[in-house]
Tab-separated table of C-alpha atoms in Angstrom:
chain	number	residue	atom	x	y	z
A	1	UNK	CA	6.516	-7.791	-6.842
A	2	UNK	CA	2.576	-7.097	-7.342
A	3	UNK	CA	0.987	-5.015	-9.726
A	4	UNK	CA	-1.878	-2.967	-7.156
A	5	UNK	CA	-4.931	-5.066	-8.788
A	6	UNK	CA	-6.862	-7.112	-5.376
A	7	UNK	CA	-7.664	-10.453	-6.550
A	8	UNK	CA	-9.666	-11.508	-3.843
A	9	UNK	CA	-11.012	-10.119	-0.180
A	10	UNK	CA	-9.663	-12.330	2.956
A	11	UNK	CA	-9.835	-12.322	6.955
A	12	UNK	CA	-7.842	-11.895	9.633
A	13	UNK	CA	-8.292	-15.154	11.162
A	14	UNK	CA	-6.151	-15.582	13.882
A	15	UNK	CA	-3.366	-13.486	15.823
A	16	UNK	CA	-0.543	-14.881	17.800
A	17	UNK	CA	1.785	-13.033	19.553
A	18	UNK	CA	5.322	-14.437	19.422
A	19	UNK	CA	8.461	-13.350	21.376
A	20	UNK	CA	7.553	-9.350	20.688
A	21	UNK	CA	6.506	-10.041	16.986
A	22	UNK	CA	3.349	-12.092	15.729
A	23	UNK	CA	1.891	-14.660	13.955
A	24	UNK	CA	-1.175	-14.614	11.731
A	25	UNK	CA	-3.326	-16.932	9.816
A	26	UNK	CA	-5.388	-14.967	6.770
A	27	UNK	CA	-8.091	-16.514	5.381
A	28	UNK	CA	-7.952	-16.946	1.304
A	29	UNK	CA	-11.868	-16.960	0.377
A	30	UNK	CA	-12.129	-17.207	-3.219
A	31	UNK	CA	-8.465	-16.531	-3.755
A	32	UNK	CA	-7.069	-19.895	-4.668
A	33	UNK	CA	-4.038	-21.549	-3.323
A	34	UNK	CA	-3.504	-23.996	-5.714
A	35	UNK	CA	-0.321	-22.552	-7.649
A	36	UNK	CA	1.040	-21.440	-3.764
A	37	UNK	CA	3.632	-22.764	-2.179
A	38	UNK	CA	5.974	-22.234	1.040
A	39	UNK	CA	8.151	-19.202	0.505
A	40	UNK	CA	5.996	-17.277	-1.730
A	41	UNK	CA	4.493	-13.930	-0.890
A	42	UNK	CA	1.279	-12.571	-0.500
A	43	UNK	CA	0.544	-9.052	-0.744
A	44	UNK	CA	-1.888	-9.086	2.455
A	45	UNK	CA	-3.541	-5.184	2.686
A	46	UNK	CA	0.044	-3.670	0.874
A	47	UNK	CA	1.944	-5.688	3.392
A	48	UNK	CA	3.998	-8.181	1.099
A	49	UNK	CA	3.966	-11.801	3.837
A	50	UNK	CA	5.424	-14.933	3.379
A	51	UNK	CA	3.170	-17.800	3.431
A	52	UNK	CA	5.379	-20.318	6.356
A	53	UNK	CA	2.195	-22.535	6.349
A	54	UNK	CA	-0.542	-23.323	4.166
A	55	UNK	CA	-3.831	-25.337	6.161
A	56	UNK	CA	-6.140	-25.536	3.245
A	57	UNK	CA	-8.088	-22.742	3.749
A	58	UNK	CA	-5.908	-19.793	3.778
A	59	UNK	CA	-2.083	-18.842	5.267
A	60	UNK	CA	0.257	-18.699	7.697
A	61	UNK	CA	2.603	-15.535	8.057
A	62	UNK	CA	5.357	-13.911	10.820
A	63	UNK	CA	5.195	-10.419	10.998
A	64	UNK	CA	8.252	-8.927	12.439
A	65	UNK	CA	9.092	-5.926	14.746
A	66	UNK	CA	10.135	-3.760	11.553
A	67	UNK	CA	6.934	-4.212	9.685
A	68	UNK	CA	4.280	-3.718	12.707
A	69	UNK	CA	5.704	-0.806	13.676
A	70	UNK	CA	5.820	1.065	9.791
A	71	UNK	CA	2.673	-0.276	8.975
A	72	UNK	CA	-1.061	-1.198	10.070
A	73	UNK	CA	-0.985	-4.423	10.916
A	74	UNK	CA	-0.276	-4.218	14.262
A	75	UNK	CA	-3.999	-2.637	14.720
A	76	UNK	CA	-5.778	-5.688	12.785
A	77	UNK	CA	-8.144	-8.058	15.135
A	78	UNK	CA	-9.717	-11.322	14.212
A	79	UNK	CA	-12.313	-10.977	11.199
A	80	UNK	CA	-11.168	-7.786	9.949
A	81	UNK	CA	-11.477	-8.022	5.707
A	82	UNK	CA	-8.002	-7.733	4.121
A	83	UNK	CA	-6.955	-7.081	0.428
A	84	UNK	CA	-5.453	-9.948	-0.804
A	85	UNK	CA	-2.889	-10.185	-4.015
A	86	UNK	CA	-0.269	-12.868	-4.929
A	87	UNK	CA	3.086	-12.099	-6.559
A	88	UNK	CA	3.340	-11.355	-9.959
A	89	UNK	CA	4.514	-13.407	-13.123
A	90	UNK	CA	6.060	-13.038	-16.317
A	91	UNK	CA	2.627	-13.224	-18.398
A	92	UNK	CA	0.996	-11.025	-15.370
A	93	UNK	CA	-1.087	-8.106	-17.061
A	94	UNK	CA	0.343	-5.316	-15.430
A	95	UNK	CA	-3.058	-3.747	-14.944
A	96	UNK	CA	-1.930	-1.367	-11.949
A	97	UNK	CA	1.577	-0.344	-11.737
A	98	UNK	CA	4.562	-1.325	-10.080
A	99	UNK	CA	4.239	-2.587	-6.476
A	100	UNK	CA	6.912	-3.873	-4.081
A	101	UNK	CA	4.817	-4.413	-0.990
A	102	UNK	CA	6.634	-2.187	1.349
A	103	UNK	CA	4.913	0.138	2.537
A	104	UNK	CA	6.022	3.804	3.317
A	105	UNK	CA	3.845	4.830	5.953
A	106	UNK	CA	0.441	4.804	7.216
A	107	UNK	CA	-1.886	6.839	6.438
A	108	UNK	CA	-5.725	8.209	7.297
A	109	UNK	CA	-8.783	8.933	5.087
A	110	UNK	CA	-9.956	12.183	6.000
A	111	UNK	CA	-13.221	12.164	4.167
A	112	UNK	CA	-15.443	10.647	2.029
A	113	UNK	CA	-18.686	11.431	-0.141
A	114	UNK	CA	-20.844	10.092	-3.575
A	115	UNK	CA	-20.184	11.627	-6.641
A	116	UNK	CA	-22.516	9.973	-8.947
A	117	UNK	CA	-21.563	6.359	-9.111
A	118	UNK	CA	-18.363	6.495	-7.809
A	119	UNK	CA	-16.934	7.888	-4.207
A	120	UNK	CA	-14.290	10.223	-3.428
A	121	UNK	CA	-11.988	9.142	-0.744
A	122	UNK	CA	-9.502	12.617	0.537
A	123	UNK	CA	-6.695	10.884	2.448
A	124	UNK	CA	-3.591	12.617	4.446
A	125	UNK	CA	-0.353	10.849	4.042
A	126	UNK	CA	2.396	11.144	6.583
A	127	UNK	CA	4.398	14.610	5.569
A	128	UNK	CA	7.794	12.750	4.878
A	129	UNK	CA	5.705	11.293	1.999
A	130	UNK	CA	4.071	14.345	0.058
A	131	UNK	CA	6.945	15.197	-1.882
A	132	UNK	CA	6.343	11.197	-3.705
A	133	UNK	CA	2.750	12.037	-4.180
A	134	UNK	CA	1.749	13.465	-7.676
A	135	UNK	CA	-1.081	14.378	-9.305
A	136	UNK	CA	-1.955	11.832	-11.860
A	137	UNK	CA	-0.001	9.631	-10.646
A	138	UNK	CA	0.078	6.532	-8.625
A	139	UNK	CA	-0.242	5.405	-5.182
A	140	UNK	CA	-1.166	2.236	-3.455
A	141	UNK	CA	-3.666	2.170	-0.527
A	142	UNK	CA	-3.826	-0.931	1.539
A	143	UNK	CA	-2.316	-2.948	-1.714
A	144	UNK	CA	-4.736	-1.415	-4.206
A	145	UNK	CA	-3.197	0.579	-7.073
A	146	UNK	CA	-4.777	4.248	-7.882
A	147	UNK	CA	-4.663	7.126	-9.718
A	148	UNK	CA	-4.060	9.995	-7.563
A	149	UNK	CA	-6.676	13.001	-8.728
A	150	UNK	CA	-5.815	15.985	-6.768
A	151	UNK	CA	-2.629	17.013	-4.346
A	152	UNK	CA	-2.880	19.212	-1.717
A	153	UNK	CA	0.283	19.513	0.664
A	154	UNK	CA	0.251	16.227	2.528
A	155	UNK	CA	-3.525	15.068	1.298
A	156	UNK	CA	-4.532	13.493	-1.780
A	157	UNK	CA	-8.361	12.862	-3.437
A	158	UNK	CA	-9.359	9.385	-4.806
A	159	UNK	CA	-12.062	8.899	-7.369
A	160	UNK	CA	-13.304	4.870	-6.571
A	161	UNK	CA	-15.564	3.178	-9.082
A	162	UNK	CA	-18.152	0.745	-7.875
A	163	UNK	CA	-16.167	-2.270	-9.386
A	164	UNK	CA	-12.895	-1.163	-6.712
A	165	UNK	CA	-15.341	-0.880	-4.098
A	166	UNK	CA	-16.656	-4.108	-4.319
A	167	UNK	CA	-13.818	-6.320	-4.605
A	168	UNK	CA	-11.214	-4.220	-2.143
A	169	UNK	CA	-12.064	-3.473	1.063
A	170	UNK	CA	-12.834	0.311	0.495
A	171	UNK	CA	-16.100	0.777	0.761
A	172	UNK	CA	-15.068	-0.179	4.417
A	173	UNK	CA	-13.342	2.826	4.562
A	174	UNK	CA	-14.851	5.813	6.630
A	175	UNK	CA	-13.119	9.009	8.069
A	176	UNK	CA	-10.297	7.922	10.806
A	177	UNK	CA	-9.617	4.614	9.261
A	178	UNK	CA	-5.872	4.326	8.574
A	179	UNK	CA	-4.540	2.649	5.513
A	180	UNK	CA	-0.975	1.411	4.546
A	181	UNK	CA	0.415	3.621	1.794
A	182	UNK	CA	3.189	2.545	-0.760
A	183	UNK	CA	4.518	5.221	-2.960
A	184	UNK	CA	5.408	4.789	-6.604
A	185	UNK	CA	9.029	2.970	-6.561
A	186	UNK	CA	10.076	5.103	-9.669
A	187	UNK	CA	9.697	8.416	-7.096
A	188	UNK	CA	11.699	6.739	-4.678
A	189	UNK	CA	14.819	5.891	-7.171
A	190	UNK	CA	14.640	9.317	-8.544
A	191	UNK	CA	15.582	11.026	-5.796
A	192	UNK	CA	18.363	9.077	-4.865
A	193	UNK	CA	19.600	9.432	-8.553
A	194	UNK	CA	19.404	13.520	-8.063
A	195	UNK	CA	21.585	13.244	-5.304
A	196	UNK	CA	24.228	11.575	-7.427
A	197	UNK	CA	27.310	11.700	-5.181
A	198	UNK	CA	25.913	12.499	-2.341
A	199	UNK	CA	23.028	9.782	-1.824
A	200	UNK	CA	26.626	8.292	0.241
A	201	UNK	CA	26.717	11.028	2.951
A	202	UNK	CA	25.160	9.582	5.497
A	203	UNK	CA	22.009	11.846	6.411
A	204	UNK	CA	21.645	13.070	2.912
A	205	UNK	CA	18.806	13.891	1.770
A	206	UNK	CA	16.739	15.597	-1.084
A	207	UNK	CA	16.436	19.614	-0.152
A	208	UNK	CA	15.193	22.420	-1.214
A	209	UNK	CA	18.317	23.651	-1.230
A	210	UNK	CA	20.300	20.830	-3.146
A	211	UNK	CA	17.723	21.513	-5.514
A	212	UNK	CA	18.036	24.933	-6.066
A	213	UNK	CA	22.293	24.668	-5.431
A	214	UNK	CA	22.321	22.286	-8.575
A	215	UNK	CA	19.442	24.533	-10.786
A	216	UNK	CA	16.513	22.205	-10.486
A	217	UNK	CA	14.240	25.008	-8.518
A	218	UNK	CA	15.098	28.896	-7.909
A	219	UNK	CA	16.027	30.354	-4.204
């Protein structure tokens, strides 16, 4: 588990295709490795890795099938800047919000622009997702937790403070680029608990008209 708050910026380093899955090595920079060992994860852009190697200067991670093809890594290339994050402990501050480091879906900034100090980011998640995404509430982009300031349909508005663009890898960002998107966990559970008994149907799923059926919305 993570909490959303980047601790450090890395690099792709290296990318090595194995058997129809990969390989990568991430350079740390100023994260440090000291308290690290095999086994433990890194939250690497959202994407929660296990280190399988540790060479000094950064870490060794597989990447299988299931998690290039839900998420962005699959797109990165040698020097690209990563958000970096290790796992939470039990005297973490908890300055984000809950993160598991599996991602949802990718999604794709559709604009950006200055607003005073700070920059507004509008991104468009995929459409299975917008029903997760609340106003005020919180969402993590490429690992970083944020507040989400406006919803409309499948896109959401960002407000970024200088000190989030200059540790994460945001300022990066610029119409087109595509991000990894976790939605808040609690969303997730809740919807399964609405279904009650029938979140064991298989194909279930949260309607508009289970909704209305059992009073939560009108026809």
């Amino acid at each position: 588990m993570f909490t959303g708050i980047i601790e450090a910026k890395g690099r792709v380093a290296r990318l090595e295709p194995k058997g129809g899955d990969l390989r990568l090595l991430i350079e740390t920079g100023d994260l440090s490795l000291a308290d690290v060992q095999l086994g433990d994860s890194i939250a690497t852009n959202g994407v929660c890795l296990t280190v399988v190697d540790l060479p000094g200067n950064g870490y060794w991670a597989d990447v299988s099938g299931e998690t290039l093809e839900h998420t962005t890594v699959g797109t990165w290339s040698t020097g690209q800047p990563v958000n970096l994050e290790k796992a939470l402990t039990p005297t973490t501050r908890l300055g984000g919000h809950i993160v598991s480091g599996h991602v949802d879906g990718v999604g794709e900034v559709v604009e950006r622009y200055s607003d005073a100090r700070s920059e507004r980011f509008t991104l468009r998640a995929p459409d299975a997702l917008a029903k997760y995404i609340a106003h005020k509430g919180s969402i993590t982009v490429d690992g970083t937790s944020l507040t989400v300031n406006q919803v409309d349909g499948a896109e959401f508005e960002l407000n970024i403070v200088p000190h989030t663009l200059k540790w994460t890898i945001m300022d990066n960002y610029r119409p087109g680029t595509r991000v990894n998107l976790e939605v808040d966990v609690l969303a997730r559970y809740l919807e399964r608990l609405l279904l009650g008994d029938k979140a064991a149907e298989s194909g279930g799923g949260l309607t508009l008209d289970f909704l209305a059926e059992h009073g939560f919305t009108r026809r």
